[in-house]
PDB file of C-alpha atoms and ligand atoms in Angstrom:
ATOM      1  CA  MET I  88     193.745 113.569  39.845  1.00 65.00           C
ATOM      2  CA  SER I  89     192.074 116.703  38.565  1.00 69.00           C
ATOM      3  CA  GLN I  90     190.800 119.368  41.247  1.00 70.00           C
ATOM      4  CA  ASP I  91     188.217 120.778  38.852  1.00 92.00           C
ATOM      5  CA  CYS I  92     187.068 116.944  37.678  1.00 97.00           C
ATOM      6  CA  LEU I  93     183.939 116.363  39.320  1.00 98.00           C
ATOM      7  CA  PHE I  94     184.410 112.599  38.768  1.00 98.00           C
ATOM      8  CA  CYS I  95     188.058 112.361  39.859  1.00 97.00           C
ATOM      9  CA  ARG I  96     186.880 114.193  43.101  1.00 97.00           C
ATOM     10  CA  ILE I  97     184.214 111.244  43.332  1.00 98.00           C
ATOM     11  CA  VAL I  98     187.134 108.513  42.796  1.00 98.00           C
ATOM     12  CA  ALA I  99     189.393 110.271  45.525  1.00 97.00           C
ATOM     13  CA  ARG I 100     185.963 110.124  47.722  1.00 97.00           C
ATOM     14  CA  GLU I 101     186.053 114.216  48.252  1.00 96.00           C
ATOM     15  CA  SER I 102     182.486 114.326  46.782  1.00 96.00           C
ATOM     16  CA  PRO I 103     179.725 111.910  47.772  1.00 97.00           C
ATOM     17  CA  ALA I 104     178.333 109.223  45.761  1.00 98.00           C
ATOM     18  CA  GLU I 105     176.290 106.034  45.984  1.00 98.00           C
ATOM     19  CA  VAL I 106     178.830 103.467  45.253  1.00 98.00           C
ATOM     20  CA  VAL I 107     178.048 100.270  43.444  1.00 98.00           C
ATOM     21  CA  HIS I 108     181.424  98.690  42.481  1.00 98.00           C
ATOM     22  CA  GLU I 109     184.920  99.841  43.366  1.00 98.00           C
ATOM     23  CA  ASP I 110     187.931  97.665  42.209  1.00 98.00           C
ATOM     24  CA  ALA I 111     191.655  98.855  41.417  1.00 97.00           C
ATOM     25  CA  ASP I 112     191.018 100.695  38.345  1.00 98.00           C
ATOM     26  CA  ILE I 113     186.865 101.343  38.030  1.00 98.00           C
ATOM     27  CA  LEU I 114     184.591 102.968  40.276  1.00 98.00           C
ATOM     28  CA  ALA I 115     180.831 102.449  39.416  1.00 98.00           C
ATOM     29  CA  PHE I 116     178.210 104.568  41.032  1.00 98.00           C
ATOM     30  CA  LYS I 117     174.610 105.634  40.839  1.00 98.00           C
ATOM     31  CA  ASP I 118     173.904 108.778  38.539  1.00 98.00           C
ATOM     32  CA  ILE I 119     172.549 111.363  40.655  1.00 98.00           C
ATOM     33  CA  TYR I 120     169.582 112.118  37.793  1.00 98.00           C
ATOM     34  CA  PRO I 121     168.637 108.810  36.880  1.00 98.00           C
ATOM     35  CA  LYS I 122     167.138 108.776  33.445  1.00 97.00           C
ATOM     36  CA  ALA I 123     165.982 105.192  33.829  1.00 97.00           C
ATOM     37  CA  PRO I 124     164.958 102.697  37.079  1.00 97.00           C
ATOM     38  CA  ILE I 125     168.626 101.595  37.223  1.00 98.00           C
ATOM     39  CA  HIS I 126     171.247 104.108  36.183  1.00 98.00           C
ATOM     40  CA  VAL I 127     174.861 103.640  37.202  1.00 98.00           C
ATOM     41  CA  LEU I 128     178.100 105.422  35.616  1.00 99.00           C
ATOM     42  CA  ILE I 129     181.153 103.193  35.464  1.00 99.00           C
ATOM     43  CA  VAL I 130     184.359 105.387  35.587  1.00 98.00           C
ATOM     44  CA  PRO I 131     187.867 104.195  35.222  1.00 98.00           C
ATOM     45  CA  LYS I 132     189.547 106.006  38.275  1.00 98.00           C
ATOM     46  CA  ARG I 133     192.453 107.383  36.044  1.00 97.00           C
ATOM     47  CA  HIS I 134     191.438 110.676  34.180  1.00 97.00           C
ATOM     48  CA  ILE I 135     191.027 110.277  30.617  1.00 97.00           C
ATOM     49  CA  ASP I 136     189.225 113.306  29.317  1.00 97.00           C
ATOM     50  CA  SER I 137     186.303 111.419  27.038  1.00 97.00           C
ATOM     51  CA  LEU I 138     186.356 108.490  23.948  1.00 97.00           C
ATOM     52  CA  ALA I 139     187.958 111.226  21.750  1.00 97.00           C
ATOM     53  CA  ARG I 140     191.655 110.996  23.860  1.00 96.00           C
ATOM     54  CA  LEU I 141     191.523 107.602  24.371  1.00 97.00           C
ATOM     55  CA  ALA I 142     194.756 105.927  23.654  1.00 97.00           C
ATOM     56  CA  ALA I 143     195.740 102.485  22.325  1.00 97.00           C
ATOM     57  CA  GLU I 144     196.834 101.715  26.337  1.00 97.00           C
ATOM     58  CA  ASP I 145     193.724 102.470  27.433  1.00 97.00           C
ATOM     59  CA  THR I 146     191.597  99.792  25.532  1.00 97.00           C
ATOM     60  CA  GLU I 147     191.968  96.936  28.596  1.00 98.00           C
ATOM     61  CA  LEU I 148     190.440  99.499  30.631  1.00 98.00           C
ATOM     62  CA  VAL I 149     187.601 100.290  28.557  1.00 98.00           C
ATOM     63  CA  GLY I 150     187.068  96.418  28.273  1.00 98.00           C
ATOM     64  CA  ARG I 151     187.008  95.939  31.945  1.00 98.00           C
ATOM     65  CA  CYS I 152     184.232  98.807  32.137  1.00 98.00           C
ATOM     66  CA  LEU I 153     182.350  96.777  29.949  1.00 98.00           C
ATOM     67  CA  LEU I 154     182.950  93.546  32.248  1.00 98.00           C
ATOM     68  CA  VAL I 155     181.587  95.478  35.414  1.00 98.00           C
ATOM     69  CA  ALA I 156     178.642  96.586  33.081  1.00 98.00           C
ATOM     70  CA  ARG I 157     178.116  92.809  32.710  1.00 98.00           C
ATOM     71  CA  THR I 158     178.600  92.152  36.444  1.00 98.00           C
ATOM     72  CA  LEU I 159     175.865  95.141  37.063  1.00 98.00           C
ATOM     73  CA  GLY I 160     173.695  93.630  34.683  1.00 98.00           C
ATOM     74  CA  GLU I 161     173.626  90.048  36.519  1.00 98.00           C
ATOM     75  CA  ARG I 162     173.378  91.234  40.011  1.00 97.00           C
ATOM     76  CA  ALA I 163     170.083  93.645  39.093  1.00 96.00           C
ATOM     77  CA  GLY I 164     168.358  90.583  37.541  1.00 97.00           C
ATOM     78  CA  TYR I 165     168.855  92.207  33.865  1.00 97.00           C
ATOM     79  CA  ALA I 166     171.368  89.828  32.198  1.00 97.00           C
ATOM     80  CA  GLU I 167     168.590  88.224  30.322  1.00 96.00           C
ATOM     81  CA  ARG I 168     166.158  91.056  29.912  1.00 96.00           C
ATOM     82  CA  GLY I 169     168.782  93.414  28.796  1.00 98.00           C
ATOM     83  CA  TYR I 170     170.377  96.775  29.469  1.00 98.00           C
ATOM     84  CA  ARG I 171     172.098  99.615  27.788  1.00 98.00           C
ATOM     85  CA  VAL I 172     175.717 100.735  28.020  1.00 98.00           C
ATOM     86  CA  SER I 173     176.280 104.102  26.363  1.00 98.00           C
ATOM     87  CA  CYS I 174     178.867 106.753  26.174  1.00 98.00           C
ATOM     88  CA  ASN I 175     178.481 110.292  25.265  1.00 98.00           C
ATOM     89  CA  CYS I 176     181.373 111.752  23.409  1.00 98.00           C
ATOM     90  CA  GLY I 177     181.912 115.556  23.337  1.00 98.00           C
ATOM     91  CA  PRO I 178     179.751 118.491  22.907  1.00 97.00           C
ATOM     92  CA  GLU I 179     177.291 117.339  19.970  1.00 98.00           C
ATOM     93  CA  GLY I 180     177.520 113.639  21.532  1.00 98.00           C
ATOM     94  CA  GLY I 181     175.815 115.167  25.062  1.00 98.00           C
ATOM     95  CA  GLN I 182     178.905 114.738  27.040  1.00 98.00           C
ATOM     96  CA  VAL I 183     178.719 117.280  30.059  1.00 98.00           C
ATOM     97  CA  VAL I 184     181.381 115.694  32.470  1.00 98.00           C
ATOM     98  CA  TYR I 185     184.755 115.500  30.767  1.00 98.00           C
ATOM     99  CA  HIS I 186     186.064 112.248  32.639  1.00 98.00           C
ATOM    100  CA  LEU I 187     185.261 109.084  30.472  1.00 98.00           C
ATOM    101  CA  HIS I 188     182.367 107.171  31.684  1.00 98.00           C
ATOM    102  CA  PHE I 189     179.794 104.625  30.577  1.00 98.00           C
ATOM    103  CA  HIS I 190     176.131 104.914  31.091  1.00 98.00           C
ATOM    104  CA  PHE I 191     174.557 101.625  32.563  1.00 98.00           C
ATOM    105  CA  THR I 192     170.784 102.048  32.382  1.00 98.00           C
ATOM    106  CA  ALA I 193     168.221  98.928  33.099  1.00 98.00           C
ATOM    107  CA  GLY I 194     164.760  98.707  33.737  1.00 96.00           C
ATOM    108  CA  ARG I 195     163.306 101.284  31.115  1.00 86.00           C
ATOM    109  CA  ARG I 196     161.081  99.563  28.277  1.00 70.00           C
TER     110      ARG I 196
HETATM  111  P1  5GP K1630     177.164 112.761  30.702  1.00 89.36           P
HETATM  112  O1  5GP K1630     176.345 113.683  29.690  1.00 89.36           O
HETATM  113  O2  5GP K1630     178.629 113.822  30.571  1.00 89.36           O
HETATM  114  O3  5GP K1630     177.493 111.741  29.460  1.00 89.36           O
HETATM  115  O4  5GP K1630     176.613 112.359  31.924  1.00 89.36           O
HETATM  116  C1  5GP K1630     177.076 112.878  32.969  1.00 89.36           C
HETATM  117  C2  5GP K1630     176.282 112.106  34.002  1.00 89.36           C
HETATM  118  O5  5GP K1630     176.641 112.543  35.275  1.00 89.36           O
HETATM  119  C3  5GP K1630     174.756 112.807  33.932  1.00 89.36           C
HETATM  120  O6  5GP K1630     173.758 111.430  33.939  1.00 89.36           O
HETATM  121  C4  5GP K1630     174.533 113.352  35.273  1.00 89.36           C
HETATM  122  O7  5GP K1630     173.200 112.845  35.782  1.00 89.36           O
HETATM  123  C5  5GP K1630     175.708 112.736  36.009  1.00 89.36           C
HETATM  124  N1  5GP K1630     175.911 113.716  37.298  1.00 89.36           N
HETATM  125  C6  5GP K1630     176.410 114.826  37.096  1.00 89.36           C
HETATM  126  N2  5GP K1630     177.033 115.274  38.595  1.00 89.36           N
HETATM  127  C7  5GP K1630     176.584 114.446  39.293  1.00 89.36           C
HETATM  128  C8  5GP K1630     177.295 114.001  40.493  1.00 89.36           C
HETATM  129  O8  5GP K1630     177.416 114.916  41.414  1.00 89.36           O
HETATM  130  N3  5GP K1630     177.063 112.966  41.239  1.00 89.36           N
HETATM  131  C9  5GP K1630     176.798 111.846  40.596  1.00 89.36           C
HETATM  132  N4  5GP K1630     176.540 110.683  40.950  1.00 89.36           N
HETATM  133  N5  5GP K1630     175.958 111.983  38.947  1.00 89.36           N
HETATM  134  C10 5GP K1630     176.237 113.123  38.465  1.00 89.36           C
HETATM  135 ZN1   ZN K1631     188.616 113.194  36.212  1.00 89.36          ZN
END
């Protein structure tokens, strides 16, 4: 847990967030500046800087993040209509918060 990492603080519940899913290894919460009618951030609880720092042993965790996306899609009624899951990596990839996360967006045509 890094004190200067915003998402580590949210995971530790030291900063507020509207949590929509939690399990042992993953937290998902609403993006504070939503870019779509539904915009959730899916975050592994363990700090990983970015996709560029992903290690082979992290692959199961990433797969489980995608399963959370699937669950969110089903729960929100978007399983058939569809949704987007994206991950910004690095300065030119638009990453602002350096704690690995997946954007789940739905409802924007
Ligand atoms: P990135 O650009 O790093 O992929 O995405 C970071 C996301 O975090 C942005 O969509 C931004 O709106 C969101 N965000 C930034 N600060 C906060 C915050 O304090 N709380 C929540 N829930 N989301 C945040
Ligand atoms: Zn972190």
